[in-house]
Amino acid sequence: MPSLAPLARAAANKELPLVEELLSLHFQACEDARDQLAMSKVCQVAQSNKRRQDKPSWAVGDLVLLDSSDRRKRLHTRQRRAAKLMDRFDGPYCIVKAQPEISSYTLQLNGDNTALLLFHTGKLKTYRENDATLFPNREPARPGPVDVGGEPEYVIEDIVDERTRAGKRQYLVSWVSWPLDSDSWEPVEALDNMEALDWCECQNEE
């Protein structure tokens, strides 16, 4: 809505009383509209603040959980697989840099500091360690390997990165229903004849 800037009021013209009356009504309507607009903004802010909660704040070294919705969506979209049974949060992960003034935190996603990513507060929640003695059933179950031709194999969720070490290609593999800190670099030989590797190479070619 455009701002209601005050109009320059013309000098009274005694010879045109009707015009003067219309101008007075116009200016009064503008003042009323401005007052109503200001009041509506105040009411809108008040109603929004009723539903707005204080943003959580963490410090370096705190442990948090990371919303897995992006991973679940990627798994469903790329591999056409049901992801509704996956954990809603991954972790815990350690905060290595805190920027509460912009509601952002950098997490260490693996043990060697090679995966440090920035996340918004909305993707995080405080990690509360489970007491396995009191609540043994709350420990998250991790899927074991499946038998493929007599060989145990874990199910790949995604290939998220690649690199070359000593002249050999390696791929950073994310495993189904395992947290991000369980991602591991695997040699290309270990991924032969796997659909995930074929899909990754097709994406690189595009």
CSV table of C-alpha atoms in Angstrom, one decimal:
chain,number,residue,atom,x,y,z
A,1,MET,CA,0.0,0.0,0.0
A,2,PRO,CA,1.5,3.4,-1.0
A,3,SER,CA,2.3,5.8,1.8
A,4,LEU,CA,-0.3,8.4,2.5
A,5,ALA,CA,1.9,11.5,2.2
A,6,PRO,CA,0.2,14.7,3.4
A,7,LEU,CA,-1.1,16.8,0.6
A,8,ALA,CA,-0.4,20.5,0.4
A,9,ARG,CA,-3.7,22.1,1.4
A,10,ALA,CA,-4.8,24.9,-0.9
A,11,ALA,CA,-5.6,28.3,0.6
A,12,ALA,CA,-9.2,28.8,1.4
A,13,ASN,CA,-11.2,30.3,-1.4
A,14,LYS,CA,-14.2,32.1,0.0
A,15,GLU,CA,-15.7,32.2,-3.5
A,16,LEU,CA,-15.7,28.4,-3.7
A,17,PRO,CA,-17.2,27.1,-0.4
A,18,LEU,CA,-18.1,23.7,-1.8
A,19,VAL,CA,-14.6,23.1,-3.0
A,20,GLU,CA,-13.3,24.0,0.4
A,21,GLU,CA,-15.7,21.6,2.1
A,22,LEU,CA,-14.7,18.8,-0.3
A,23,LEU,CA,-11.0,19.4,0.5
A,24,SER,CA,-11.7,19.3,4.2
A,25,LEU,CA,-13.5,16.0,3.9
A,26,HIS,CA,-10.6,14.6,1.7
A,27,PHE,CA,-7.9,15.6,4.2
A,28,GLN,CA,-9.9,14.2,7.1
A,29,ALA,CA,-10.3,10.9,5.2
A,30,CYS,CA,-6.6,10.7,4.6
A,31,GLU,CA,-5.9,11.3,8.4
A,32,ASP,CA,-8.4,8.6,9.3
A,33,ALA,CA,-6.8,6.1,6.8
A,34,ARG,CA,-3.4,6.9,8.2
A,35,ASP,CA,-4.5,6.3,11.8
A,36,GLN,CA,-6.2,3.0,10.8
A,37,LEU,CA,-3.2,1.8,9.0
A,38,ALA,CA,-0.9,2.5,11.9
A,39,MET,CA,-3.3,0.7,14.3
A,40,SER,CA,-3.5,-2.3,12.0
A,41,LYS,CA,0.3,-2.6,12.0
A,42,VAL,CA,0.4,-2.4,15.8
A,43,CYS,CA,-2.2,-5.2,16.1
A,44,GLN,CA,-0.4,-7.3,13.5
A,45,VAL,CA,2.9,-7.1,15.4
A,46,ALA,CA,1.1,-7.9,18.7
A,47,GLN,CA,-0.6,-11.0,17.3
A,48,SER,CA,2.6,-12.2,15.6
A,49,ASN,CA,4.6,-11.9,18.9
A,50,LYS,CA,2.1,-14.1,20.7
A,51,ARG,CA,3.1,-17.0,18.5
A,52,ARG,CA,6.7,-16.2,18.2
A,53,GLN,CA,9.1,-18.0,20.5
A,54,ASP,CA,12.6,-16.9,21.5
A,55,LYS,CA,15.2,-18.5,19.3
A,56,PRO,CA,17.4,-21.0,21.0
A,57,SER,CA,21.0,-20.1,21.5
A,58,TRP,CA,24.0,-22.5,21.8
A,59,ALA,CA,27.7,-22.1,22.4
A,60,VAL,CA,30.8,-23.6,20.8
A,61,GLY,CA,31.1,-27.2,22.1
A,62,ASP,CA,27.4,-27.8,22.6
A,63,LEU,CA,25.8,-30.8,20.9
A,64,VAL,CA,22.7,-30.4,18.7
A,65,LEU,CA,20.5,-32.5,16.5
A,66,LEU,CA,20.2,-31.7,12.8
A,67,ASP,CA,16.8,-31.9,10.9
A,68,SER,CA,17.0,-34.7,8.3
A,69,SER,CA,14.1,-33.5,6.1
A,70,ASP,CA,16.5,-32.4,3.4
A,71,ARG,CA,18.2,-35.8,3.3
A,72,ARG,CA,14.9,-37.6,3.4
A,73,LYS,CA,13.6,-35.5,0.5
A,74,ARG,CA,16.7,-36.1,-1.5
A,75,LEU,CA,16.5,-39.9,-0.9
A,76,HIS,CA,12.9,-39.9,-2.0
A,77,THR,CA,13.4,-37.7,-5.1
A,78,ARG,CA,16.7,-39.3,-6.4
A,79,GLN,CA,16.2,-42.9,-5.6
A,80,ARG,CA,12.4,-43.1,-5.5
A,81,ARG,CA,12.5,-44.7,-2.1
A,82,ALA,CA,10.3,-44.3,0.9
A,83,ALA,CA,12.1,-42.2,3.6
A,84,LYS,CA,9.3,-41.8,6.1
A,85,LEU,CA,10.8,-44.4,8.5
A,86,MET,CA,14.1,-42.5,8.7
A,87,ASP,CA,15.0,-40.6,11.8
A,88,ARG,CA,13.6,-37.1,11.8
A,89,PHE,CA,16.9,-35.8,13.2
A,90,ASP,CA,20.5,-36.8,12.8
A,91,GLY,CA,23.3,-36.4,15.3
A,92,PRO,CA,24.4,-35.3,17.7
A,93,TYR,CA,26.9,-33.0,16.2
A,94,CYS,CA,29.3,-30.6,17.9
A,95,ILE,CA,29.0,-26.8,17.3
A,96,VAL,CA,32.4,-25.5,16.2
A,97,LYS,CA,31.4,-21.9,15.5
A,98,ALA,CA,28.4,-20.0,16.9
A,99,GLN,CA,26.8,-16.9,15.2
A,100,PRO,CA,23.7,-16.3,17.2
A,101,GLU,CA,23.4,-12.7,15.9
A,102,ILE,CA,22.5,-14.2,12.5
A,103,SER,CA,20.9,-17.4,13.9
A,104,SER,CA,23.5,-19.6,12.3
A,105,TYR,CA,25.8,-22.3,13.6
A,106,THR,CA,28.7,-24.3,12.0
A,107,LEU,CA,28.6,-28.0,12.8
A,108,GLN,CA,31.3,-30.7,12.6
A,109,LEU,CA,29.7,-33.5,10.7
A,110,ASN,CA,32.6,-36.0,10.9
A,111,GLY,CA,35.6,-36.7,13.1
A,112,ASP,CA,38.3,-35.2,11.0
A,113,ASN,CA,37.0,-31.6,10.5
A,114,THR,CA,36.6,-32.1,6.7
A,115,ALA,CA,32.9,-31.6,6.8
A,116,LEU,CA,32.1,-28.2,8.5
A,117,LEU,CA,28.7,-26.9,7.4
A,118,LEU,CA,26.7,-23.8,8.4
A,119,PHE,CA,23.0,-24.3,9.4
A,120,HIS,CA,20.2,-22.0,10.5
A,121,THR,CA,18.7,-22.3,13.9
A,122,GLY,CA,15.5,-23.6,12.4
A,123,LYS,CA,17.3,-26.8,11.4
A,124,LEU,CA,18.7,-27.5,14.9
A,125,LYS,CA,17.5,-28.6,18.3
A,126,THR,CA,19.2,-29.2,21.6
A,127,TYR,CA,20.6,-32.7,22.1
A,128,ARG,CA,19.7,-34.4,25.3
A,129,GLU,CA,21.6,-37.6,25.9
A,130,ASN,CA,19.5,-40.6,26.6
A,131,ASP,CA,20.0,-42.6,29.9
A,132,ALA,CA,20.3,-46.1,28.5
A,133,THR,CA,19.9,-47.5,32.0
A,134,LEU,CA,16.5,-45.8,32.5
A,135,PHE,CA,15.3,-45.9,28.8
A,136,PRO,CA,17.1,-48.7,26.9
A,137,ASN,CA,14.4,-48.7,24.3
A,138,ARG,CA,15.1,-45.2,23.2
A,139,GLU,CA,18.5,-46.0,21.8
A,140,PRO,CA,18.3,-45.6,18.0
A,141,ALA,CA,18.6,-48.8,16.1
A,142,ARG,CA,21.1,-48.8,13.2
A,143,PRO,CA,20.5,-51.3,10.4
A,144,GLY,CA,23.1,-54.0,10.0
A,145,PRO,CA,24.5,-55.3,6.7
A,146,VAL,CA,22.5,-57.3,4.3
A,147,ASP,CA,23.8,-60.6,2.8
A,148,VAL,CA,24.5,-60.2,-0.9
A,149,GLY,CA,26.0,-63.4,-2.4
A,150,GLY,CA,27.5,-64.4,0.9
A,151,GLU,CA,29.1,-60.9,1.4
A,152,PRO,CA,27.8,-58.4,4.0
A,153,GLU,CA,26.9,-55.1,2.5
A,154,TYR,CA,25.4,-51.9,3.9
A,155,VAL,CA,22.7,-50.0,1.9
A,156,ILE,CA,23.9,-46.7,0.3
A,157,GLU,CA,21.7,-43.7,0.7
A,158,ASP,CA,23.7,-41.3,-1.4
A,159,ILE,CA,27.2,-40.4,-2.8
A,160,VAL,CA,27.8,-36.9,-1.6
A,161,ASP,CA,31.4,-36.1,-2.7
A,162,GLU,CA,34.4,-37.5,-4.5
A,163,ARG,CA,38.2,-37.0,-4.3
A,164,THR,CA,41.5,-38.5,-5.6
A,165,ARG,CA,44.1,-39.9,-3.2
A,166,ALA,CA,47.3,-41.4,-4.4
A,167,GLY,CA,45.9,-41.4,-7.9
A,168,LYS,CA,42.8,-43.4,-6.9
A,169,ARG,CA,39.3,-42.2,-6.8
A,170,GLN,CA,37.3,-42.3,-3.6
A,171,TYR,CA,33.7,-41.5,-2.9
A,172,LEU,CA,32.1,-40.1,0.3
A,173,VAL,CA,29.2,-42.5,1.0
A,174,SER,CA,26.1,-41.7,3.1
A,175,TRP,CA,24.5,-44.8,4.5
A,176,VAL,CA,20.7,-45.4,4.9
A,177,SER,CA,19.5,-44.7,8.5
A,178,TRP,CA,23.0,-43.8,9.7
A,179,PRO,CA,23.9,-40.2,10.9
A,180,LEU,CA,26.1,-38.0,8.8
A,181,ASP,CA,29.1,-38.6,11.0
A,182,SER,CA,29.0,-42.2,9.8
A,183,ASP,CA,29.7,-41.1,6.2
A,184,SER,CA,32.9,-42.7,5.0
A,185,TRP,CA,35.3,-42.5,2.1
A,186,GLU,CA,35.2,-45.6,0.0
A,187,PRO,CA,37.5,-46.7,-2.9
A,188,VAL,CA,35.8,-47.0,-6.3
A,189,GLU,CA,36.5,-50.7,-6.3
A,190,ALA,CA,34.2,-51.1,-3.3
A,191,LEU,CA,31.3,-49.5,-5.3
A,192,ASP,CA,31.5,-51.5,-8.5
A,193,ASN,CA,28.2,-52.4,-10.1
A,194,MET,CA,26.3,-50.3,-7.6
A,195,GLU,CA,23.3,-48.2,-8.8
A,196,ALA,CA,24.3,-45.2,-6.6
A,197,LEU,CA,27.7,-44.9,-8.3
A,198,ASP,CA,26.2,-45.1,-11.8
A,199,TRP,CA,23.7,-42.4,-10.8
A,200,CYS,CA,26.5,-40.2,-9.4
A,201,GLU,CA,28.6,-40.5,-12.6
A,202,CYS,CA,25.6,-39.7,-14.8
A,203,GLN,CA,25.1,-36.5,-12.8
A,204,ASN,CA,28.7,-35.5,-13.2
A,205,GLU,CA,28.5,-36.0,-16.9
A,206,GLU,CA,25.5,-33.7,-17.1
